[in-house]
PDB file of N, CA and C and ligand atoms in Angstrom:
ATOM      1  N   UNK G 152       3.639 -18.696  -1.433  1.00 95.00           N
ATOM      2  CA  UNK G 152       3.514 -17.353  -0.474  1.00 95.00           C
ATOM      3  C   UNK G 152       3.482 -15.966  -0.557  1.00 95.00           C
ATOM      4  N   UNK G 153       3.563 -15.062  -0.619  1.00 98.00           N
ATOM      5  CA  UNK G 153       3.774 -13.804  -0.518  1.00 98.00           C
ATOM      6  C   UNK G 153       3.599 -13.131   1.146  1.00 98.00           C
ATOM      7  N   UNK G 154       4.808 -12.997   1.852  1.00 98.00           N
ATOM      8  CA  UNK G 154       4.220 -12.600   3.026  1.00 98.00           C
ATOM      9  C   UNK G 154       4.374 -10.916   3.395  1.00 98.00           C
ATOM     10  N   UNK G 155       3.314 -10.226   3.758  1.00 98.00           N
ATOM     11  CA  UNK G 155       3.639  -9.136   3.770  1.00 98.00           C
ATOM     12  C   UNK G 155       2.828  -8.490   5.382  1.00 98.00           C
ATOM     13  N   UNK G 156       3.278  -7.410   6.007  1.00 98.00           N
ATOM     14  CA  UNK G 156       3.146  -6.998   7.100  1.00 98.00           C
ATOM     15  C   UNK G 156       2.557  -5.692   7.395  1.00 98.00           C
ATOM     16  N   UNK G 157       1.288  -5.326   7.566  1.00 98.00           N
ATOM     17  CA  UNK G 157       0.561  -3.999   7.234  1.00 98.00           C
ATOM     18  C   UNK G 157       0.488  -4.101   9.147  1.00 98.00           C
ATOM     19  N   UNK G 158       1.136  -2.406   9.041  1.00 98.00           N
ATOM     20  CA  UNK G 158       1.301  -1.506  10.286  1.00 98.00           C
ATOM     21  C   UNK G 158       0.260  -0.839  10.399  1.00 98.00           C
ATOM     22  N   UNK G 159      -0.710  -0.819  11.072  1.00 97.00           N
ATOM     23  CA  UNK G 159      -1.771  -0.198  11.036  1.00 97.00           C
ATOM     24  C   UNK G 159      -1.582   1.330  11.839  1.00 97.00           C
ATOM     25  N   UNK G 160      -2.915   2.287  11.570  1.00 94.00           N
ATOM     26  CA  UNK G 160      -2.258   3.621  12.165  1.00 94.00           C
ATOM     27  C   UNK G 160      -2.372   3.419  13.626  1.00 94.00           C
ATOM     28  N   UNK G 161      -2.995   2.324  14.139  1.00 94.00           N
ATOM     29  CA  UNK G 161      -2.494   2.506  15.995  1.00 94.00           C
ATOM     30  C   UNK G 161      -1.229   1.849  16.216  1.00 94.00           C
ATOM     31  N   UNK G 162      -0.631   1.667  14.755  1.00 95.00           N
ATOM     32  CA  UNK G 162       0.715   0.731  15.325  1.00 95.00           C
ATOM     33  C   UNK G 162       0.507  -0.818  15.719  1.00 95.00           C
ATOM     34  N   UNK G 163      -0.407  -1.683  15.446  1.00 97.00           N
ATOM     35  CA  UNK G 163      -0.324  -3.094  15.238  1.00 97.00           C
ATOM     36  C   UNK G 163       0.363  -3.398  14.131  1.00 97.00           C
ATOM     37  N   UNK G 164       0.676  -4.408  13.981  1.00 98.00           N
ATOM     38  CA  UNK G 164       1.275  -5.334  13.029  1.00 98.00           C
ATOM     39  C   UNK G 164       0.374  -6.271  12.524  1.00 98.00           C
ATOM     40  N   UNK G 165      -0.111  -6.702  11.461  1.00 98.00           N
ATOM     41  CA  UNK G 165      -1.137  -7.583  11.003  1.00 98.00           C
ATOM     42  C   UNK G 165      -0.402  -8.155   9.830  1.00 98.00           C
ATOM     43  N   UNK G 166       0.199  -9.431   9.962  1.00 98.00           N
ATOM     44  CA  UNK G 166       0.513 -10.138   8.966  1.00 98.00           C
ATOM     45  C   UNK G 166      -0.355 -10.821   7.979  1.00 98.00           C
ATOM     46  N   UNK G 167      -0.023 -10.593   6.787  1.00 98.00           N
ATOM     47  CA  UNK G 167      -0.968 -11.345   5.534  1.00 98.00           C
ATOM     48  C   UNK G 167      -0.100 -12.325   4.869  1.00 98.00           C
ATOM     49  N   UNK G 168      -1.014 -13.148   4.150  1.00 98.00           N
ATOM     50  CA  UNK G 168      -0.222 -14.024   3.292  1.00 98.00           C
ATOM     51  C   UNK G 168      -0.913 -13.819   1.552  1.00 98.00           C
ATOM     52  N   UNK G 169      -0.205 -13.435   0.826  1.00 98.00           N
ATOM     53  CA  UNK G 169      -0.994 -13.199  -0.474  1.00 98.00           C
ATOM     54  C   UNK G 169      -0.222 -14.101  -1.389  1.00 98.00           C
ATOM     55  N   UNK G 170      -0.798 -14.285  -2.769  1.00 98.00           N
ATOM     56  CA  UNK G 170      -0.468 -14.977  -3.647  1.00 98.00           C
ATOM     57  C   UNK G 170       0.602 -14.196  -4.857  1.00 98.00           C
ATOM     58  N   UNK G 171       1.610 -14.704  -5.418  1.00 98.00           N
ATOM     59  CA  UNK G 171       1.841 -14.051  -6.367  1.00 98.00           C
ATOM     60  C   UNK G 171       1.218 -13.343  -7.439  1.00 98.00           C
ATOM     61  N   UNK G 172       0.853 -12.339  -8.349  1.00 98.00           N
ATOM     62  CA  UNK G 172       0.084 -11.550  -8.801  1.00 98.00           C
ATOM     63  C   UNK G 172      -0.994 -11.373  -8.270  1.00 98.00           C
ATOM     64  N   UNK G 173      -1.049 -11.323  -7.234  1.00 97.00           N
ATOM     65  CA  UNK G 173      -2.407 -10.523  -6.275  1.00 97.00           C
ATOM     66  C   UNK G 173      -1.909  -9.027  -6.314  1.00 97.00           C
ATOM     67  N   UNK G 174      -2.793  -8.085  -6.581  1.00 98.00           N
ATOM     68  CA  UNK G 174      -2.234  -6.435  -5.743  1.00 98.00           C
ATOM     69  C   UNK G 174      -2.048  -6.426  -4.236  1.00 98.00           C
ATOM     70  N   UNK G 175      -1.561  -5.875  -3.590  1.00 98.00           N
ATOM     71  CA  UNK G 175      -1.276  -5.509  -2.483  1.00 98.00           C
ATOM     72  C   UNK G 175      -2.466  -4.744  -2.182  1.00 98.00           C
ATOM     73  N   UNK G 176      -3.373  -4.321  -2.854  1.00 98.00           N
ATOM     74  CA  UNK G 176      -4.534  -3.444  -2.305  1.00 98.00           C
ATOM     75  C   UNK G 176      -5.687  -4.789  -1.830  1.00 98.00           C
ATOM     76  N   UNK G 177      -5.385  -5.548  -2.899  1.00 98.00           N
ATOM     77  CA  UNK G 177      -6.481  -6.768  -2.767  1.00 98.00           C
ATOM     78  C   UNK G 177      -6.328  -7.457  -1.431  1.00 98.00           C
ATOM     79  N   UNK G 178      -5.124  -7.536  -1.094  1.00 98.00           N
ATOM     80  CA  UNK G 178      -4.705  -8.345   0.009  1.00 98.00           C
ATOM     81  C   UNK G 178      -4.860  -7.830   1.305  1.00 98.00           C
ATOM     82  N   UNK G 179      -4.608  -6.343   1.358  1.00 98.00           N
ATOM     83  CA  UNK G 179      -5.010  -5.461   2.404  1.00 98.00           C
ATOM     84  C   UNK G 179      -6.383  -5.319   2.765  1.00 98.00           C
ATOM     85  N   UNK G 180      -7.042  -5.188   1.919  1.00 97.00           N
ATOM     86  CA  UNK G 180      -8.443  -5.452   1.883  1.00 97.00           C
ATOM     87  C   UNK G 180      -9.277  -6.658   2.420  1.00 97.00           C
ATOM     88  N   UNK G 181      -8.692  -7.790   1.732  1.00 97.00           N
ATOM     89  CA  UNK G 181      -8.793  -9.020   2.356  1.00 97.00           C
ATOM     90  C   UNK G 181      -8.957  -9.276   3.866  1.00 97.00           C
ATOM     91  N   UNK G 182      -8.081  -8.680   4.198  1.00 97.00           N
ATOM     92  CA  UNK G 182      -7.425  -8.547   5.656  1.00 97.00           C
ATOM     93  C   UNK G 182      -8.087  -7.569   6.607  1.00 97.00           C
ATOM     94  N   UNK G 183      -8.902  -6.650   5.781  1.00 97.00           N
ATOM     95  CA  UNK G 183      -9.415  -5.753   6.517  1.00 97.00           C
ATOM     96  C   UNK G 183      -8.851  -4.421   6.763  1.00 97.00           C
ATOM     97  N   UNK G 184      -7.877  -4.463   6.327  1.00 97.00           N
ATOM     98  CA  UNK G 184      -7.016  -2.730   6.241  1.00 97.00           C
ATOM     99  C   UNK G 184      -8.160  -1.617   5.496  1.00 97.00           C
ATOM    100  N   UNK G 185      -7.868  -0.301   6.274  1.00 95.00           N
ATOM    101  CA  UNK G 185      -9.168   0.680   5.325  1.00 95.00           C
ATOM    102  C   UNK G 185      -8.650   1.393   4.645  1.00 95.00           C
ATOM    103  N   UNK G 186      -8.325  -0.234   3.263  1.00 96.00           N
ATOM    104  CA  UNK G 186      -8.017   0.932   2.269  1.00 96.00           C
ATOM    105  C   UNK G 186      -9.038   0.496   1.233  1.00 96.00           C
ATOM    106  N   UNK G 187     -10.053   2.004   0.597  1.00 95.00           N
ATOM    107  CA  UNK G 187     -10.917   1.901  -0.296  1.00 95.00           C
ATOM    108  C   UNK G 187     -10.743   1.241  -1.933  1.00 95.00           C
ATOM    109  N   UNK G 188      -9.823   1.971  -1.970  1.00 96.00           N
ATOM    110  CA  UNK G 188      -9.477   1.431  -3.261  1.00 96.00           C
ATOM    111  C   UNK G 188     -10.479   1.833  -4.317  1.00 96.00           C
ATOM    112  N   UNK G 189     -11.133   2.888  -4.095  1.00 96.00           N
ATOM    113  CA  UNK G 189     -12.555   3.556  -4.934  1.00 96.00           C
ATOM    114  C   UNK G 189     -12.319   3.532  -6.364  1.00 96.00           C
ATOM    115  N   UNK G 190     -11.573   3.371  -7.296  1.00 96.00           N
ATOM    116  CA  UNK G 190     -11.153   3.137  -8.188  1.00 96.00           C
ATOM    117  C   UNK G 190     -10.768   2.115  -8.834  1.00 96.00           C
ATOM    118  N   UNK G 191     -10.558   1.064  -8.372  1.00 94.00           N
ATOM    119  CA  UNK G 191     -10.359  -0.255  -8.435  1.00 94.00           C
ATOM    120  C   UNK G 191      -9.376  -0.198  -9.302  1.00 94.00           C
ATOM    121  N   UNK G 192      -8.097   0.499  -9.180  1.00 96.00           N
ATOM    122  CA  UNK G 192      -6.810   0.020  -9.701  1.00 96.00           C
ATOM    123  C   UNK G 192      -6.938   1.064 -11.122  1.00 96.00           C
ATOM    124  N   UNK G 193      -7.209   2.033 -11.165  1.00 96.00           N
ATOM    125  CA  UNK G 193      -7.298   2.931 -12.406  1.00 96.00           C
ATOM    126  C   UNK G 193      -6.986   4.422 -12.025  1.00 96.00           C
ATOM    127  N   UNK G 194      -5.764   4.098 -11.245  1.00 96.00           N
ATOM    128  CA  UNK G 194      -5.130   5.059 -10.889  1.00 96.00           C
ATOM    129  C   UNK G 194      -6.098   6.455 -10.681  1.00 96.00           C
ATOM    130  N   UNK G 195      -7.096   6.439 -10.422  1.00 96.00           N
ATOM    131  CA  UNK G 195      -7.969   7.808 -10.527  1.00 96.00           C
ATOM    132  C   UNK G 195      -8.497   8.331  -9.262  1.00 96.00           C
ATOM    133  N   UNK G 196      -7.851   7.874  -7.900  1.00 95.00           N
ATOM    134  CA  UNK G 196      -8.174   7.788  -6.889  1.00 95.00           C
ATOM    135  C   UNK G 196      -6.738   7.630  -5.737  1.00 95.00           C
ATOM    136  N   UNK G 197      -7.180   7.992  -4.369  1.00 95.00           N
ATOM    137  CA  UNK G 197      -5.979   7.738  -3.980  1.00 95.00           C
ATOM    138  C   UNK G 197      -6.000   7.231  -2.737  1.00 95.00           C
ATOM    139  N   UNK G 198      -7.147   6.794  -2.295  1.00 95.00           N
ATOM    140  CA  UNK G 198      -7.467   6.101  -1.316  1.00 95.00           C
ATOM    141  C   UNK G 198      -6.782   4.756  -1.168  1.00 95.00           C
ATOM    142  N   UNK G 199      -6.090   3.859  -1.947  1.00 97.00           N
ATOM    143  CA  UNK G 199      -5.404   3.215  -1.713  1.00 97.00           C
ATOM    144  C   UNK G 199      -4.057   3.277  -1.156  1.00 97.00           C
ATOM    145  N   UNK G 200      -3.574   4.631  -0.964  1.00 97.00           N
ATOM    146  CA  UNK G 200      -2.181   5.370  -0.922  1.00 97.00           C
ATOM    147  C   UNK G 200      -1.538   4.747   0.956  1.00 97.00           C
ATOM    148  N   UNK G 201      -0.555   3.537   0.359  1.00 98.00           N
ATOM    149  CA  UNK G 201       0.025   2.891   1.780  1.00 98.00           C
ATOM    150  C   UNK G 201       1.494   3.213   1.271  1.00 98.00           C
ATOM    151  N   UNK G 202       2.336   3.494   3.103  1.00 98.00           N
ATOM    152  CA  UNK G 202       3.626   3.914   2.999  1.00 98.00           C
ATOM    153  C   UNK G 202       4.399   2.916   2.961  1.00 98.00           C
ATOM    154  N   UNK G 203       5.254   2.786   2.274  1.00 98.00           N
ATOM    155  CA  UNK G 203       6.608   1.075   1.980  1.00 98.00           C
ATOM    156  C   UNK G 203       7.232   1.573   3.131  1.00 98.00           C
ATOM    157  N   UNK G 204       7.742   0.847   3.566  1.00 98.00           N
ATOM    158  CA  UNK G 204       8.900   0.314   4.751  1.00 98.00           C
ATOM    159  C   UNK G 204      10.363   1.456   3.726  1.00 98.00           C
ATOM    160  N   UNK G 205      10.885   2.365   4.102  1.00 97.00           N
ATOM    161  CA  UNK G 205      12.258   2.536   3.604  1.00 97.00           C
ATOM    162  C   UNK G 205      13.076   1.184   2.481  1.00 97.00           C
ATOM    163  N   UNK G 206      13.456   0.501   3.640  1.00 97.00           N
ATOM    164  CA  UNK G 206      14.169  -1.194   3.204  1.00 97.00           C
ATOM    165  C   UNK G 206      13.699  -1.303   1.986  1.00 97.00           C
ATOM    166  N   UNK G 207      12.481  -1.701   1.926  1.00 98.00           N
ATOM    167  CA  UNK G 207      11.563  -2.267   0.651  1.00 98.00           C
ATOM    168  C   UNK G 207      11.118  -1.229  -0.224  1.00 98.00           C
ATOM    169  N   UNK G 208      11.679   0.397  -0.281  1.00 98.00           N
ATOM    170  CA  UNK G 208      10.728   0.886  -1.390  1.00 98.00           C
ATOM    171  C   UNK G 208      11.886   0.785  -2.621  1.00 98.00           C
ATOM    172  N   UNK G 209      12.610   0.641  -2.674  1.00 96.00           N
ATOM    173  CA  UNK G 209      13.713   0.738  -3.712  1.00 96.00           C
ATOM    174  C   UNK G 209      13.569  -0.805  -4.159  1.00 96.00           C
ATOM    175  N   UNK G 210      13.297  -1.608  -3.446  1.00 96.00           N
ATOM    176  CA  UNK G 210      12.897  -3.269  -4.003  1.00 96.00           C
ATOM    177  C   UNK G 210      11.769  -3.280  -5.076  1.00 96.00           C
ATOM    178  N   UNK G 211      10.731  -2.523  -5.249  1.00 97.00           N
ATOM    179  CA  UNK G 211       9.700  -2.249  -6.072  1.00 97.00           C
ATOM    180  C   UNK G 211      10.014  -2.090  -7.163  1.00 97.00           C
ATOM    181  N   UNK G 212       9.761  -2.415  -8.278  1.00 95.00           N
ATOM    182  CA  UNK G 212       9.174  -1.421  -9.577  1.00 95.00           C
ATOM    183  C   UNK G 212       8.605  -0.491  -9.383  1.00 95.00           C
ATOM    184  N   UNK G 213       9.425   0.917  -9.941  1.00 96.00           N
ATOM    185  CA  UNK G 213       9.039   2.243  -9.871  1.00 96.00           C
ATOM    186  C   UNK G 213       7.601   2.133 -10.329  1.00 96.00           C
ATOM    187  N   UNK G 214       6.846   3.347  -9.588  1.00 97.00           N
ATOM    188  CA  UNK G 214       5.964   4.004 -10.114  1.00 97.00           C
ATOM    189  C   UNK G 214       6.046   4.808 -11.391  1.00 97.00           C
ATOM    190  N   UNK G 215       4.425   4.094 -12.151  1.00 97.00           N
ATOM    191  CA  UNK G 215       4.651   5.060 -13.517  1.00 97.00           C
ATOM    192  C   UNK G 215       4.675   6.152 -13.127  1.00 97.00           C
ATOM    193  N   UNK G 216       4.259   7.358 -14.288  1.00 97.00           N
ATOM    194  CA  UNK G 216       3.871   9.022 -13.839  1.00 97.00           C
ATOM    195  C   UNK G 216       2.274   9.380 -13.314  1.00 97.00           C
ATOM    196  N   UNK G 217       1.327   8.627 -14.217  1.00 96.00           N
ATOM    197  CA  UNK G 217       0.602   8.797 -13.432  1.00 96.00           C
ATOM    198  C   UNK G 217      -0.293   7.951 -12.208  1.00 96.00           C
ATOM    199  N   UNK G 218       0.758   7.365 -11.548  1.00 97.00           N
ATOM    200  CA  UNK G 218       0.552   6.900 -10.014  1.00 97.00           C
ATOM    201  C   UNK G 218       1.166   8.101  -9.375  1.00 97.00           C
ATOM    202  N   UNK G 219       2.754   8.810  -9.930  1.00 97.00           N
ATOM    203  CA  UNK G 219       2.930   9.912  -9.477  1.00 97.00           C
ATOM    204  C   UNK G 219       2.286  11.091  -9.158  1.00 97.00           C
ATOM    205  N   UNK G 220       1.513  11.157  -9.982  1.00 96.00           N
ATOM    206  CA  UNK G 220       0.584  12.676  -9.955  1.00 96.00           C
ATOM    207  C   UNK G 220      -0.276  12.438  -9.336  1.00 96.00           C
ATOM    208  N   UNK G 221      -1.039  10.842  -8.952  1.00 96.00           N
ATOM    209  CA  UNK G 221      -1.993  10.624  -8.304  1.00 96.00           C
ATOM    210  C   UNK G 221      -1.493  10.979  -6.446  1.00 96.00           C
ATOM    211  N   UNK G 222      -0.276  10.415  -6.441  1.00 96.00           N
ATOM    212  CA  UNK G 222       0.361  10.313  -5.172  1.00 96.00           C
ATOM    213  C   UNK G 222       0.187  11.713  -4.593  1.00 96.00           C
ATOM    214  N   UNK G 223       0.581  12.766  -5.485  1.00 94.00           N
ATOM    215  CA  UNK G 223       0.823  13.889  -5.164  1.00 94.00           C
ATOM    216  C   UNK G 223      -0.466  14.654  -4.845  1.00 94.00           C
ATOM    217  N   UNK G 224      -1.388  14.014  -5.111  1.00 91.00           N
ATOM    218  CA  UNK G 224      -2.630  14.575  -4.348  1.00 91.00           C
ATOM    219  C   UNK G 224      -3.353  13.642  -3.418  1.00 91.00           C
ATOM    220  N   UNK G 225      -2.412  12.758  -2.670  1.00 93.00           N
ATOM    221  CA  UNK G 225      -2.903  11.915  -1.717  1.00 93.00           C
ATOM    222  C   UNK G 225      -2.257  12.725  -0.157  1.00 93.00           C
ATOM    223  N   UNK G 226      -3.290  12.457   0.660  1.00 89.00           N
ATOM    224  CA  UNK G 226      -2.806  13.101   1.775  1.00 89.00           C
ATOM    225  C   UNK G 226      -2.007  12.869   2.516  1.00 89.00           C
ATOM    226  N   UNK G 227      -0.805  13.235   3.368  1.00 92.00           N
ATOM    227  CA  UNK G 227       0.282  12.587   4.177  1.00 92.00           C
ATOM    228  C   UNK G 227       1.164  11.763   3.542  1.00 92.00           C
ATOM    229  N   UNK G 228       1.285  12.283   2.143  1.00 95.00           N
ATOM    230  CA  UNK G 228       2.361  11.283   1.399  1.00 95.00           C
ATOM    231  C   UNK G 228       3.625  11.846   1.738  1.00 95.00           C
ATOM    232  N   UNK G 229       4.370  10.537   1.721  1.00 96.00           N
ATOM    233  CA  UNK G 229       5.818  10.966   2.166  1.00 96.00           C
ATOM    234  C   UNK G 229       6.687  10.313   1.173  1.00 96.00           C
ATOM    235  N   UNK G 230       7.597  10.233   1.315  1.00 96.00           N
ATOM    236  CA  UNK G 230       8.703   9.699   0.093  1.00 96.00           C
ATOM    237  C   UNK G 230       8.479   8.529  -0.304  1.00 96.00           C
ATOM    238  N   UNK G 231       8.409   7.922   0.325  1.00 98.00           N
ATOM    239  CA  UNK G 231       8.086   5.913  -0.094  1.00 98.00           C
ATOM    240  C   UNK G 231       6.439   5.498   0.248  1.00 98.00           C
ATOM    241  N   UNK G 232       5.887   6.562  -0.321  1.00 98.00           N
ATOM    242  CA  UNK G 232       4.361   6.236  -0.528  1.00 98.00           C
ATOM    243  C   UNK G 232       4.113   5.936  -1.385  1.00 98.00           C
ATOM    244  N   UNK G 233       3.409   4.967  -1.679  1.00 98.00           N
ATOM    245  CA  UNK G 233       2.707   4.249  -3.029  1.00 98.00           C
ATOM    246  C   UNK G 233       1.354   3.833  -2.537  1.00 98.00           C
ATOM    247  N   UNK G 234       0.583   3.750  -4.531  1.00 98.00           N
ATOM    248  CA  UNK G 234      -0.629   3.337  -4.349  1.00 98.00           C
ATOM    249  C   UNK G 234      -0.901   1.508  -4.394  1.00 98.00           C
ATOM    250  N   UNK G 235      -1.335   0.928  -3.279  1.00 98.00           N
ATOM    251  CA  UNK G 235      -1.383  -0.636  -3.269  1.00 98.00           C
ATOM    252  C   UNK G 235      -1.773  -1.147  -4.400  1.00 98.00           C
ATOM    253  N   UNK G 236      -2.541  -0.390  -4.880  1.00 98.00           N
ATOM    254  CA  UNK G 236      -3.470  -0.837  -6.454  1.00 98.00           C
ATOM    255  C   UNK G 236      -2.087  -1.141  -7.240  1.00 98.00           C
ATOM    256  N   UNK G 237      -1.247  -0.483  -7.406  1.00 98.00           N
ATOM    257  CA  UNK G 237      -0.090  -0.846  -8.337  1.00 98.00           C
ATOM    258  C   UNK G 237       0.885  -1.522  -8.295  1.00 98.00           C
ATOM    259  N   UNK G 238       0.847  -2.433  -6.867  1.00 98.00           N
ATOM    260  CA  UNK G 238       1.958  -3.212  -6.742  1.00 98.00           C
ATOM    261  C   UNK G 238       1.464  -4.615  -6.628  1.00 98.00           C
ATOM    262  N   UNK G 239       1.843  -5.813  -7.598  1.00 98.00           N
ATOM    263  CA  UNK G 239       1.649  -6.803  -7.968  1.00 98.00           C
ATOM    264  C   UNK G 239       2.729  -7.277  -6.981  1.00 98.00           C
ATOM    265  N   UNK G 240       2.052  -8.834  -6.398  1.00 98.00           N
ATOM    266  CA  UNK G 240       2.670  -9.319  -5.168  1.00 98.00           C
ATOM    267  C   UNK G 240       3.558 -10.500  -6.232  1.00 98.00           C
ATOM    268  N   UNK G 241       4.592 -10.572  -5.755  1.00 97.00           N
ATOM    269  CA  UNK G 241       5.789 -11.657  -6.391  1.00 97.00           C
ATOM    270  C   UNK G 241       6.595 -12.084  -5.052  1.00 97.00           C
ATOM    271  N   UNK G 242       7.297 -13.017  -5.704  1.00 97.00           N
ATOM    272  CA  UNK G 242       7.952 -14.276  -4.107  1.00 97.00           C
ATOM    273  C   UNK G 242       8.971 -13.051  -3.811  1.00 97.00           C
ATOM    274  N   UNK G 243       9.919 -12.250  -4.699  1.00 96.00           N
ATOM    275  CA  UNK G 243      11.187 -11.402  -4.108  1.00 96.00           C
ATOM    276  C   UNK G 243      10.363 -10.206  -3.103  1.00 96.00           C
ATOM    277  N   UNK G 244       9.172 -10.134  -2.680  1.00 98.00           N
ATOM    278  CA  UNK G 244       8.920  -9.283  -2.049  1.00 98.00           C
ATOM    279  C   UNK G 244       8.356  -9.766  -0.454  1.00 98.00           C
ATOM    280  N   UNK G 245       8.992 -10.862  -0.631  1.00 98.00           N
ATOM    281  CA  UNK G 245       8.171 -12.202   0.386  1.00 98.00           C
ATOM    282  C   UNK G 245       8.742 -11.068   1.864  1.00 98.00           C
ATOM    283  N   UNK G 246       8.021 -10.737   2.938  1.00 98.00           N
ATOM    284  CA  UNK G 246       8.636 -10.048   3.870  1.00 98.00           C
ATOM    285  C   UNK G 246       8.060  -8.599   3.526  1.00 98.00           C
ATOM    286  N   UNK G 247       7.509  -8.199   3.118  1.00 98.00           N
ATOM    287  CA  UNK G 247       7.413  -6.506   2.835  1.00 98.00           C
ATOM    288  C   UNK G 247       6.661  -6.172   3.535  1.00 98.00           C
ATOM    289  N   UNK G 248       6.743  -4.878   3.863  1.00 98.00           N
ATOM    290  CA  UNK G 248       6.253  -4.336   5.149  1.00 98.00           C
ATOM    291  C   UNK G 248       5.380  -2.805   4.758  1.00 98.00           C
ATOM    292  N   UNK G 249       4.356  -2.672   5.015  1.00 98.00           N
ATOM    293  CA  UNK G 249       3.750  -1.371   4.351  1.00 98.00           C
ATOM    294  C   UNK G 249       3.001  -0.851   5.637  1.00 98.00           C
ATOM    295  N   UNK G 250       2.758   0.450   5.683  1.00 98.00           N
ATOM    296  CA  UNK G 250       1.876   1.072   6.609  1.00 98.00           C
ATOM    297  C   UNK G 250       0.904   2.217   6.146  1.00 98.00           C
ATOM    298  N   UNK G 251       0.060   1.735   7.080  1.00 97.00           N
ATOM    299  CA  UNK G 251      -1.522   2.145   6.591  1.00 97.00           C
ATOM    300  C   UNK G 251      -1.151   3.913   6.711  1.00 97.00           C
ATOM    301  N   UNK G 252      -1.804   4.918   6.079  1.00 95.00           N
ATOM    302  CA  UNK G 252      -1.412   6.374   6.516  1.00 95.00           C
ATOM    303  C   UNK G 252      -2.536   6.669   7.706  1.00 95.00           C
ATOM    304  N   UNK G 253      -1.657   7.547   8.596  1.00 88.00           N
ATOM    305  CA  UNK G 253      -3.232   8.055   9.558  1.00 88.00           C
ATOM    306  C   UNK G 253      -4.136   8.521   8.726  1.00 88.00           C
ATOM    307  N   UNK G 254      -4.201   9.525   7.623  1.00 74.00           N
ATOM    308  CA  UNK G 254      -5.602   9.935   6.967  1.00 74.00           C
ATOM    309  C   UNK G 254      -6.235   8.572   6.674  1.00 74.00           C
ATOM    310  N   UNK G 255      -6.048   7.727   6.825  1.00 63.00           N
ATOM    311  CA  UNK G 255      -6.714   6.319   5.991  1.00 63.00           C
ATOM    312  C   UNK G 255      -7.929   6.309   7.089  1.00 63.00           C
ATOM    313  N   UNK G 256      -7.543   6.568   8.418  1.00 56.00           N
ATOM    314  CA  UNK G 256      -8.413   6.654   9.366  1.00 56.00           C
ATOM    315  C   UNK G 256      -9.995   7.009   9.151  1.00 56.00           C
ATOM    316  N   UNK G 257      -9.385   8.715   8.649  1.00 56.00           N
ATOM    317  CA  UNK G 257     -10.527   9.590   8.738  1.00 56.00           C
ATOM    318  C   UNK G 257     -11.576   9.046   7.493  1.00 56.00           C
ATOM    319  N   UNK G 258     -11.219   8.078   6.662  1.00 53.00           N
ATOM    320  CA  UNK G 258     -11.724   7.237   5.439  1.00 53.00           C
ATOM    321  C   UNK G 258     -12.787   6.147   6.238  1.00 53.00           C
ATOM    322  N   UNK G 259     -12.854   5.703   7.231  1.00 51.00           N
ATOM    323  CA  UNK G 259     -13.233   4.891   7.699  1.00 51.00           C
ATOM    324  C   UNK G 259     -14.696   5.015   8.154  1.00 51.00           C
ATOM    325  N   UNK G 260     -15.555   4.048   8.036  1.00 48.00           N
ATOM    326  CA  UNK G 260     -17.092   4.413   8.206  1.00 48.00           C
ATOM    327  C   UNK G 260     -17.601   5.355   7.608  1.00 48.00           C
ATOM    328  N   UNK G 261     -16.985   5.739   6.288  1.00 43.00           N
ATOM    329  CA  UNK G 261     -17.507   6.682   5.194  1.00 43.00           C
ATOM    330  C   UNK G 261     -18.911   6.357   4.923  1.00 43.00           C
TER     331      UNK G 261
HETATM  332 FE1  LIG T 239      -7.807   4.149  -6.621  1.00 68.01          FE
HETATM  333 FE2  LIG T 239      -5.454   2.636  -6.367  1.00 68.01          FE
HETATM  334  S1  LIG T 239      -7.513   2.347  -6.197  1.00 68.01           S
HETATM  335  S2  LIG T 239      -5.518   4.611  -7.359  1.00 68.01           S
END
């Protein structure tokens, strides 16, 4: 199991357990995080934008150019932003911490 801590827009910490091979997006959605993932991992939206804790960012495999391009369009993007659909859980990501961007709040209930 890979443990991931999601930090919500109101600062709550929600722990989740994923399986290696799952996407971070699927795990977040499974526990009710407001990540729409409209394009289902095609890198054609940015509704799965998450902010990776700085100490974890460099430990993730880098983003491909298409992901970078999409992130450029995301609201509230930061230096450690990623698309959750592009992050595949692996054993060495156990303990990963990611934050839901404030902008995600606006998408809830649409
Ligand atoms: Fe659309 Fe991740 S789900 S880019």
